[in-house]
PDB file of C-alpha atoms and ligand atoms in Angstrom:
ATOM      1  CA  UNK A 802      -5.764  -6.907 -12.148  1.00 98.00           C
ATOM      2  CA  UNK A 803      -2.047  -7.970 -11.240  1.00 98.00           C
ATOM      3  CA  UNK A 804      -0.593 -10.981 -13.535  1.00 98.00           C
ATOM      4  CA  UNK A 805       2.485 -12.308 -12.821  1.00 98.00           C
ATOM      5  CA  UNK A 806       5.132 -14.265 -15.425  1.00 98.00           C
ATOM      6  CA  UNK A 807       7.397 -16.477 -13.195  1.00 98.00           C
ATOM      7  CA  UNK A 808      10.818 -17.263 -15.161  1.00 98.00           C
ATOM      8  CA  UNK A 809      11.166 -14.910 -18.016  1.00 98.00           C
ATOM      9  CA  UNK A 810      14.991 -14.121 -18.736  1.00 98.00           C
ATOM     10  CA  UNK A 811      14.206 -11.120 -21.296  1.00 98.00           C
ATOM     11  CA  UNK A 812      16.098  -8.984 -22.807  1.00 98.00           C
ATOM     12  CA  UNK A 813      15.029  -5.316 -22.591  1.00 98.00           C
ATOM     13  CA  UNK A 814      14.028  -5.771 -26.738  1.00 98.00           C
ATOM     14  CA  UNK A 815      12.057  -8.517 -26.199  1.00 98.00           C
ATOM     15  CA  UNK A 816      10.792  -7.067 -23.073  1.00 98.00           C
ATOM     16  CA  UNK A 817       9.758  -3.250 -25.203  1.00 98.00           C
ATOM     17  CA  UNK A 818       8.661  -5.371 -27.775  1.00 98.00           C
ATOM     18  CA  UNK A 819       5.919  -7.324 -25.859  1.00 98.00           C
ATOM     19  CA  UNK A 820       5.070  -3.827 -24.157  1.00 98.00           C
ATOM     20  CA  UNK A 821       4.143  -2.710 -27.878  1.00 98.00           C
ATOM     21  CA  UNK A 822       1.581  -5.222 -28.106  1.00 98.00           C
ATOM     22  CA  UNK A 823      -0.630  -3.181 -26.212  1.00 97.00           C
ATOM     23  CA  UNK A 824       0.115   0.550 -27.494  1.00 98.00           C
ATOM     24  CA  UNK A 825       2.781   3.265 -27.433  1.00 98.00           C
ATOM     25  CA  UNK A 826       5.462   2.901 -24.811  1.00 98.00           C
ATOM     26  CA  UNK A 827       6.422   6.923 -22.746  1.00 98.00           C
ATOM     27  CA  UNK A 828       8.895   7.644 -22.683  1.00 98.00           C
ATOM     28  CA  UNK A 829      10.666   9.317 -19.146  1.00 98.00           C
ATOM     29  CA  UNK A 830      10.809  13.511 -19.399  1.00 97.00           C
ATOM     30  CA  UNK A 831      13.992  13.854 -16.792  1.00 96.00           C
ATOM     31  CA  UNK A 832      17.750  12.037 -18.286  1.00 94.00           C
ATOM     32  CA  UNK A 833      17.507  10.043 -15.073  1.00 96.00           C
ATOM     33  CA  UNK A 834      15.896   6.856 -14.385  1.00 97.00           C
ATOM     34  CA  UNK A 835      15.247   6.417 -17.989  1.00 98.00           C
ATOM     35  CA  UNK A 836      17.665   4.211 -20.247  1.00 98.00           C
ATOM     36  CA  UNK A 837      20.606   5.649 -21.902  1.00 97.00           C
ATOM     37  CA  UNK A 838      20.107   2.411 -24.191  1.00 97.00           C
ATOM     38  CA  UNK A 839      16.870   2.412 -24.753  1.00 98.00           C
ATOM     39  CA  UNK A 840      14.753   4.797 -23.443  1.00 98.00           C
ATOM     40  CA  UNK A 841      11.661   3.655 -23.199  1.00 98.00           C
ATOM     41  CA  UNK A 842      13.014   1.476 -20.570  1.00 98.00           C
ATOM     42  CA  UNK A 843      12.509   2.897 -17.458  1.00 98.00           C
ATOM     43  CA  UNK A 844      15.584   1.720 -14.649  1.00 98.00           C
ATOM     44  CA  UNK A 845      14.139   1.047 -10.926  1.00 98.00           C
ATOM     45  CA  UNK A 846      17.593   0.298  -9.651  1.00 98.00           C
ATOM     46  CA  UNK A 847      20.160   0.860  -7.620  1.00 98.00           C
ATOM     47  CA  UNK A 848      22.904   0.392 -10.011  1.00 98.00           C
ATOM     48  CA  UNK A 849      23.877   2.122 -12.185  1.00 97.00           C
ATOM     49  CA  UNK A 850      24.141   1.493 -16.388  1.00 96.00           C
ATOM     50  CA  UNK A 851      27.516   0.871 -16.276  1.00 96.00           C
ATOM     51  CA  UNK A 852      26.669  -1.339 -13.068  1.00 97.00           C
ATOM     52  CA  UNK A 853      28.329   0.309 -10.202  1.00 97.00           C
ATOM     53  CA  UNK A 854      26.447   0.376  -7.336  1.00 98.00           C
ATOM     54  CA  UNK A 855      24.650   3.798  -6.449  1.00 98.00           C
ATOM     55  CA  UNK A 856      25.431   5.439  -3.274  1.00 97.00           C
ATOM     56  CA  UNK A 857      21.356   5.555  -0.514  1.00 95.00           C
ATOM     57  CA  UNK A 858      21.730   9.146  -0.770  1.00 95.00           C
ATOM     58  CA  UNK A 859      22.307   9.447  -4.310  1.00 96.00           C
ATOM     59  CA  UNK A 860      19.231  11.869  -5.543  1.00 96.00           C
ATOM     60  CA  UNK A 861      18.008   9.121  -7.714  1.00 97.00           C
ATOM     61  CA  UNK A 862      17.467   6.625  -5.154  1.00 97.00           C
ATOM     62  CA  UNK A 863      15.824   9.754  -3.034  1.00 97.00           C
ATOM     63  CA  UNK A 864      13.478   9.247  -6.147  1.00 98.00           C
ATOM     64  CA  UNK A 865      13.337   5.826  -6.810  1.00 97.00           C
ATOM     65  CA  UNK A 866      12.546   5.651  -2.139  1.00 97.00           C
ATOM     66  CA  UNK A 867       9.166   7.783  -3.366  1.00 98.00           C
ATOM     67  CA  UNK A 868       7.982   4.811  -4.918  1.00 98.00           C
ATOM     68  CA  UNK A 869       7.455   3.552  -1.162  1.00 98.00           C
ATOM     69  CA  UNK A 870       4.259   5.469  -0.888  1.00 98.00           C
ATOM     70  CA  UNK A 871       0.869   4.413  -2.511  1.00 98.00           C
ATOM     71  CA  UNK A 872       1.671   5.648  -6.536  1.00 98.00           C
ATOM     72  CA  UNK A 873       0.156   5.059 -10.101  1.00 98.00           C
ATOM     73  CA  UNK A 874       2.545   5.068 -12.818  1.00 98.00           C
ATOM     74  CA  UNK A 875       2.401   8.556 -14.605  1.00 98.00           C
ATOM     75  CA  UNK A 876      -0.890   9.604 -13.096  1.00 98.00           C
ATOM     76  CA  UNK A 877       1.049  12.840 -13.783  1.00 98.00           C
ATOM     77  CA  UNK A 878      -0.153  13.058 -17.304  1.00 98.00           C
ATOM     78  CA  UNK A 879      -3.273  14.205 -18.709  1.00 98.00           C
ATOM     79  CA  UNK A 880      -3.436  10.163 -20.402  1.00 98.00           C
ATOM     80  CA  UNK A 881      -1.876   8.409 -17.745  1.00 98.00           C
ATOM     81  CA  UNK A 882      -0.282   5.204 -18.988  1.00 98.00           C
ATOM     82  CA  UNK A 883      -2.799   2.266 -19.342  1.00 98.00           C
ATOM     83  CA  UNK A 884      -0.175   0.043 -17.403  1.00 98.00           C
ATOM     84  CA  UNK A 885       3.386  -1.054 -16.888  1.00 98.00           C
ATOM     85  CA  UNK A 886       5.212  -4.168 -16.920  1.00 98.00           C
ATOM     86  CA  UNK A 887       7.979  -4.277 -14.692  1.00 99.00           C
ATOM     87  CA  UNK A 888      10.864  -6.861 -15.095  1.00 99.00           C
ATOM     88  CA  UNK A 889      12.780  -8.013 -12.328  1.00 98.00           C
ATOM     89  CA  UNK A 890      16.289  -7.916 -13.193  1.00 98.00           C
ATOM     90  CA  UNK A 891      18.414  -8.190  -9.518  1.00 98.00           C
ATOM     91  CA  UNK A 892      16.112  -8.954  -7.277  1.00 98.00           C
ATOM     92  CA  UNK A 893      16.934  -9.055  -3.079  1.00 98.00           C
ATOM     93  CA  UNK A 894      15.820 -11.883  -0.598  1.00 96.00           C
ATOM     94  CA  UNK A 895      14.205  -9.496   1.576  1.00 97.00           C
ATOM     95  CA  UNK A 896      12.359  -6.836   1.151  1.00 98.00           C
ATOM     96  CA  UNK A 897      11.558  -4.868  -1.910  1.00 98.00           C
ATOM     97  CA  UNK A 898       8.252  -6.991  -2.942  1.00 98.00           C
ATOM     98  CA  UNK A 899       5.553  -4.787  -3.903  1.00 98.00           C
ATOM     99  CA  UNK A 900       2.354  -4.456  -3.293  1.00 98.00           C
ATOM    100  CA  UNK A 901      -0.517  -3.824  -5.405  1.00 99.00           C
ATOM    101  CA  UNK A 902      -4.452  -2.672  -4.023  1.00 98.00           C
ATOM    102  CA  UNK A 903      -6.551  -2.964  -5.730  1.00 98.00           C
ATOM    103  CA  UNK A 904      -8.679   0.423  -5.939  1.00 98.00           C
ATOM    104  CA  UNK A 905     -11.717  -0.334  -6.951  1.00 98.00           C
ATOM    105  CA  UNK A 906     -12.366  -2.427  -4.061  1.00 98.00           C
ATOM    106  CA  UNK A 907     -11.186  -0.521  -1.959  1.00 98.00           C
ATOM    107  CA  UNK A 908     -13.572   2.198  -3.365  1.00 98.00           C
ATOM    108  CA  UNK A 909     -16.338   0.172  -2.071  1.00 98.00           C
ATOM    109  CA  UNK A 910     -15.317  -0.389   0.876  1.00 98.00           C
ATOM    110  CA  UNK A 911     -14.895   3.392   1.612  1.00 98.00           C
ATOM    111  CA  UNK A 912     -16.505   4.387   5.054  1.00 98.00           C
ATOM    112  CA  UNK A 913     -19.713   6.531   3.582  1.00 97.00           C
ATOM    113  CA  UNK A 914     -17.783   9.997   4.737  1.00 96.00           C
ATOM    114  CA  UNK A 915     -15.152   9.763   2.658  1.00 97.00           C
ATOM    115  CA  UNK A 916     -17.104   8.422   0.008  1.00 98.00           C
ATOM    116  CA  UNK A 917     -19.754  11.654  -0.073  1.00 98.00           C
ATOM    117  CA  UNK A 918     -14.992  13.358   0.141  1.00 98.00           C
ATOM    118  CA  UNK A 919     -13.835  11.612  -3.221  1.00 98.00           C
ATOM    119  CA  UNK A 920     -17.029  11.428  -5.283  1.00 98.00           C
ATOM    120  CA  UNK A 921     -17.564  13.621  -7.813  1.00 97.00           C
ATOM    121  CA  UNK A 922     -14.438  16.178  -6.978  1.00 98.00           C
ATOM    122  CA  UNK A 923     -10.648  15.824  -8.530  1.00 98.00           C
ATOM    123  CA  UNK A 924      -6.804  16.124  -7.445  1.00 98.00           C
ATOM    124  CA  UNK A 925      -4.186  17.718  -8.804  1.00 98.00           C
ATOM    125  CA  UNK A 926      -1.955  15.336  -9.588  1.00 98.00           C
ATOM    126  CA  UNK A 927       2.430  17.324  -9.937  1.00 98.00           C
ATOM    127  CA  UNK A 928       5.403  15.769 -10.827  1.00 98.00           C
ATOM    128  CA  UNK A 929       7.227  17.949  -8.998  1.00 97.00           C
ATOM    129  CA  UNK A 930       5.282  17.656  -6.112  1.00 97.00           C
ATOM    130  CA  UNK A 931       7.687  14.679  -5.713  1.00 97.00           C
ATOM    131  CA  UNK A 932      10.896  17.610  -5.305  1.00 97.00           C
ATOM    132  CA  UNK A 933       8.734  18.889  -2.096  1.00 95.00           C
ATOM    133  CA  UNK A 934       8.767  15.933  -0.487  1.00 96.00           C
ATOM    134  CA  UNK A 935      12.990  14.802  -0.820  1.00 95.00           C
ATOM    135  CA  UNK A 936      15.854  16.702  -2.164  1.00 93.00           C
ATOM    136  CA  UNK A 937      15.972  14.937  -5.619  1.00 96.00           C
ATOM    137  CA  UNK A 938      17.622  16.542  -9.032  1.00 95.00           C
ATOM    138  CA  UNK A 939      16.330  20.228  -9.631  1.00 95.00           C
ATOM    139  CA  UNK A 940      13.788  19.424 -13.118  1.00 96.00           C
ATOM    140  CA  UNK A 941      14.803  21.793 -15.693  1.00 95.00           C
ATOM    141  CA  UNK A 942      12.887  24.443 -17.010  1.00 96.00           C
ATOM    142  CA  UNK A 943      11.883  22.050 -19.886  1.00 95.00           C
ATOM    143  CA  UNK A 944      11.064  18.912 -18.184  1.00 95.00           C
ATOM    144  CA  UNK A 945       8.623  21.125 -15.923  1.00 95.00           C
ATOM    145  CA  UNK A 946       7.122  22.572 -18.721  1.00 96.00           C
ATOM    146  CA  UNK A 947       6.591  19.322 -20.293  1.00 96.00           C
ATOM    147  CA  UNK A 948       5.005  18.103 -17.257  1.00 97.00           C
ATOM    148  CA  UNK A 949       2.713  21.106 -15.730  1.00 97.00           C
ATOM    149  CA  UNK A 950      -0.078  19.840 -12.792  1.00 98.00           C
ATOM    150  CA  UNK A 951      -3.258  18.283 -13.761  1.00 98.00           C
ATOM    151  CA  UNK A 952      -6.199  17.761 -13.060  1.00 98.00           C
ATOM    152  CA  UNK A 953      -8.087  14.097 -12.231  1.00 98.00           C
ATOM    153  CA  UNK A 954     -11.370  12.903 -11.177  1.00 98.00           C
ATOM    154  CA  UNK A 955     -10.295  11.149  -7.493  1.00 98.00           C
ATOM    155  CA  UNK A 956     -13.319   8.626  -9.038  1.00 98.00           C
ATOM    156  CA  UNK A 957     -12.936   7.149 -12.455  1.00 98.00           C
ATOM    157  CA  UNK A 958     -14.439   4.880 -14.676  1.00 98.00           C
ATOM    158  CA  UNK A 959     -12.573   1.284 -16.122  1.00 98.00           C
ATOM    159  CA  UNK A 960     -12.866   2.676 -19.562  1.00 97.00           C
ATOM    160  CA  UNK A 961     -13.279  -1.300 -20.331  1.00 96.00           C
ATOM    161  CA  UNK A 962     -14.656  -2.959 -17.910  1.00 97.00           C
ATOM    162  CA  UNK A 963     -16.566  -0.163 -16.597  1.00 98.00           C
ATOM    163  CA  UNK A 964     -15.814  -0.487 -13.259  1.00 98.00           C
ATOM    164  CA  UNK A 965     -15.307   3.067 -10.806  1.00 98.00           C
ATOM    165  CA  UNK A 966     -12.373   2.705  -8.540  1.00 98.00           C
ATOM    166  CA  UNK A 967     -10.646   5.484  -6.084  1.00 98.00           C
ATOM    167  CA  UNK A 968      -8.342   7.324  -8.174  1.00 98.00           C
ATOM    168  CA  UNK A 969      -5.342   9.036  -6.195  1.00 98.00           C
ATOM    169  CA  UNK A 970      -1.385   9.007  -6.210  1.00 98.00           C
ATOM    170  CA  UNK A 971      -0.645  10.090  -2.403  1.00 97.00           C
ATOM    171  CA  UNK A 972       3.263  11.207  -3.929  1.00 98.00           C
ATOM    172  CA  UNK A 973       1.860  13.192  -6.490  1.00 98.00           C
ATOM    173  CA  UNK A 974      -1.036  14.671  -5.311  1.00 98.00           C
ATOM    174  CA  UNK A 975      -0.794  17.964  -3.962  1.00 97.00           C
ATOM    175  CA  UNK A 976      -4.329  20.003  -3.855  1.00 98.00           C
ATOM    176  CA  UNK A 977      -7.988  18.695  -4.101  1.00 98.00           C
ATOM    177  CA  UNK A 978     -10.632  20.411  -5.620  1.00 98.00           C
ATOM    178  CA  UNK A 979     -12.629  22.992  -3.135  1.00 97.00           C
ATOM    179  CA  UNK A 980     -10.637  22.059   0.136  1.00 98.00           C
ATOM    180  CA  UNK A 981      -7.569  24.628   1.166  1.00 98.00           C
ATOM    181  CA  UNK A 982      -4.228  23.123   1.377  1.00 96.00           C
ATOM    182  CA  UNK A 983      -4.233  21.246   4.595  1.00 97.00           C
ATOM    183  CA  UNK A 984      -8.307  20.120   4.589  1.00 98.00           C
ATOM    184  CA  UNK A 985      -6.669  18.337   1.476  1.00 98.00           C
ATOM    185  CA  UNK A 986      -3.009  17.143   2.389  1.00 98.00           C
ATOM    186  CA  UNK A 987      -5.583  15.750   5.280  1.00 98.00           C
ATOM    187  CA  UNK A 988      -7.772  13.889   3.251  1.00 98.00           C
ATOM    188  CA  UNK A 989      -5.458  12.566   1.019  1.00 98.00           C
ATOM    189  CA  UNK A 990      -4.253  10.488   3.598  1.00 98.00           C
ATOM    190  CA  UNK A 991      -6.721   9.198   5.080  1.00 98.00           C
ATOM    191  CA  UNK A 992      -7.324   7.495   1.784  1.00 98.00           C
ATOM    192  CA  UNK A 993      -3.413   7.285   1.826  1.00 98.00           C
ATOM    193  CA  UNK A 994      -3.841   4.943   4.795  1.00 97.00           C
ATOM    194  CA  UNK A 995      -6.823   3.862   4.507  1.00 98.00           C
ATOM    195  CA  UNK A 996      -5.424   1.776   1.356  1.00 98.00           C
ATOM    196  CA  UNK A 997      -3.015   0.199   3.523  1.00 96.00           C
ATOM    197  CA  UNK A 998      -4.838  -2.544   4.369  1.00 97.00           C
ATOM    198  CA  UNK A 999      -3.999  -6.682   3.077  1.00 97.00           C
ATOM    199  CA  UNK A1000      -8.006  -7.525   2.848  1.00 98.00           C
ATOM    200  CA  UNK A1001      -6.866  -5.116  -1.007  1.00 98.00           C
ATOM    201  CA  UNK A1002      -3.957  -6.217  -1.360  1.00 98.00           C
ATOM    202  CA  UNK A1003      -1.346  -8.636  -3.478  1.00 98.00           C
ATOM    203  CA  UNK A1004       1.861  -8.852  -2.513  1.00 98.00           C
ATOM    204  CA  UNK A1005       4.304 -10.030  -4.933  1.00 98.00           C
ATOM    205  CA  UNK A1006       7.710 -11.334  -3.754  1.00 98.00           C
ATOM    206  CA  UNK A1007       9.832 -10.817  -6.484  1.00 98.00           C
ATOM    207  CA  UNK A1008      12.153 -14.243  -7.529  1.00 98.00           C
ATOM    208  CA  UNK A1009      15.196 -13.887 -10.380  1.00 98.00           C
ATOM    209  CA  UNK A1010      12.997 -12.770 -14.257  1.00 98.00           C
ATOM    210  CA  UNK A1011       9.617 -12.134 -13.087  1.00 99.00           C
ATOM    211  CA  UNK A1012       7.901  -9.866 -15.451  1.00 98.00           C
ATOM    212  CA  UNK A1013       4.889  -8.364 -13.816  1.00 98.00           C
ATOM    213  CA  UNK A1014       1.803  -6.452 -16.350  1.00 98.00           C
ATOM    214  CA  UNK A1015      -1.074  -4.175 -14.129  1.00 98.00           C
ATOM    215  CA  UNK A1016      -3.574  -2.077 -14.911  1.00 98.00           C
ATOM    216  CA  UNK A1017      -2.656   1.280 -13.618  1.00 98.00           C
ATOM    217  CA  UNK A1018      -6.974   2.486 -13.918  1.00 98.00           C
ATOM    218  CA  UNK A1019      -7.691   0.414 -11.056  1.00 98.00           C
ATOM    219  CA  UNK A1020      -4.597  -0.491  -9.179  1.00 98.00           C
ATOM    220  CA  UNK A1021      -2.188   1.420  -7.283  1.00 98.00           C
ATOM    221  CA  UNK A1022       1.221   0.888  -5.275  1.00 98.00           C
ATOM    222  CA  UNK A1023       4.236   0.989  -3.898  1.00 98.00           C
ATOM    223  CA  UNK A1024       7.379  -1.087  -2.510  1.00 98.00           C
ATOM    224  CA  UNK A1025       8.755  -2.234   0.553  1.00 98.00           C
ATOM    225  CA  UNK A1026      11.824  -0.852   1.529  1.00 98.00           C
ATOM    226  CA  UNK A1027      14.985  -3.311   1.261  1.00 98.00           C
ATOM    227  CA  UNK A1028      19.096  -2.789   1.838  1.00 97.00           C
ATOM    228  CA  UNK A1029      20.331  -0.191  -0.559  1.00 96.00           C
ATOM    229  CA  UNK A1030      23.958  -2.179  -0.067  1.00 96.00           C
ATOM    230  CA  UNK A1031      22.080  -4.824  -2.020  1.00 98.00           C
ATOM    231  CA  UNK A1032      21.889  -5.060  -5.482  1.00 98.00           C
ATOM    232  CA  UNK A1033      18.140  -4.629  -7.132  1.00 98.00           C
ATOM    233  CA  UNK A1034      17.501  -3.945 -10.845  1.00 98.00           C
ATOM    234  CA  UNK A1035      13.706  -3.232 -12.012  1.00 98.00           C
ATOM    235  CA  UNK A1036      13.419  -2.271 -15.862  1.00 98.00           C
ATOM    236  CA  UNK A1037       9.736  -1.218 -16.533  1.00 98.00           C
ATOM    237  CA  UNK A1038       8.246   0.108 -19.372  1.00 98.00           C
ATOM    238  CA  UNK A1039       5.007   1.619 -19.362  1.00 98.00           C
ATOM    239  CA  UNK A1040       2.546   2.211 -21.632  1.00 98.00           C
ATOM    240  CA  UNK A1041       0.715   5.100 -22.455  1.00 98.00           C
ATOM    241  CA  UNK A1042      -2.790   6.670 -22.032  1.00 98.00           C
ATOM    242  CA  UNK A1043      -4.823   7.084 -24.947  1.00 96.00           C
ATOM    243  CA  UNK A1044      -6.771   9.364 -23.471  1.00 96.00           C
ATOM    244  CA  UNK A1045      -8.288  11.743 -20.118  1.00 98.00           C
ATOM    245  CA  UNK A1046      -9.298  10.102 -17.318  1.00 98.00           C
ATOM    246  CA  UNK A1047     -13.026  10.055 -16.830  1.00 98.00           C
ATOM    247  CA  UNK A1048     -14.821  10.674 -14.486  1.00 98.00           C
ATOM    248  CA  UNK A1049     -17.411   7.327 -12.179  1.00 96.00           C
TER     249      UNK A1049
HETATM  250  C1  OGA B 481       7.550   0.664 -10.693  1.00 82.42           C
HETATM  251  C2  OGA B 481       7.749   0.992  -9.072  1.00 82.42           C
HETATM  252  C3  OGA B 481       7.955  -0.643  -6.907  1.00 82.42           C
HETATM  253  C4  OGA B 481       9.159  -1.286  -7.468  1.00 82.42           C
HETATM  254  O1  OGA B 481       8.039   0.286 -11.389  1.00 82.42           O
HETATM  255  O2  OGA B 481       6.797   1.689 -11.394  1.00 82.42           O
HETATM  256  O3  OGA B 481       6.475   1.607  -8.527  1.00 82.42           O
HETATM  257  O4  OGA B 481       9.163  -2.955  -7.035  1.00 82.42           O
HETATM  258  N1  OGA B 481       8.193  -0.075  -8.832  1.00 82.42           N
HETATM  259  O5  OGA B 481      10.744  -1.959  -8.194  1.00 82.42           O
HETATM  260 MN1   MN B 482       5.141   2.705 -10.065  1.00 82.42          MN
END
């Protein structure tokens, strides 16, 4: 579900060329985070493209810090990403570890009552939910129109392995089918807490120029906190989805 390629000091162009072997690459729909030089590069970074450290209260840093909670990349798209490639260009010595959870294992381990709640149900994924969590740079009407909320099955089938996994993205989930808002939020919170168990998790401690490739169809990930005064530059490219998510 997660591949680690250590010691790959690749250019952005080489990262994109590698990514293109797996499909088309997403272009982020906001004019922040996306590289000005190469739009298929998504900059998970506290250093801007001119090399300046950004202030911790910069709205872009608020947005990036939401990745401290479990999520799957671009689950708010009608056809979510199949996988992401992340290059650690400058990494922190402490913190800033990326944790990946095996969502097939999470599903298998769910207590029966929780399993019943998610099976056959859909959750809504709304990019704009991020704006309800933190003060971010407001979306333009055009950006909002490009990413309307989508309903995704909470238990999905992997199109290649056939394996079922739990599919939630708590930072984007703002509604659950057939539940009132409080019930939906409580369910997502319970699931989010359940994921947080070492038995499901691979924790990556970054060394400079590690490149990771992960499958967004059966994992979630999150990053651990780090000192915002320390430079961290991660360049991601995101392999676009070709199909809608299939329920399992
Ligand atoms: C990402 C992401 C976590 C990190 O690139 O999609 O969530 O470790 N990154 O920076
Ligand atoms: Mn992510």
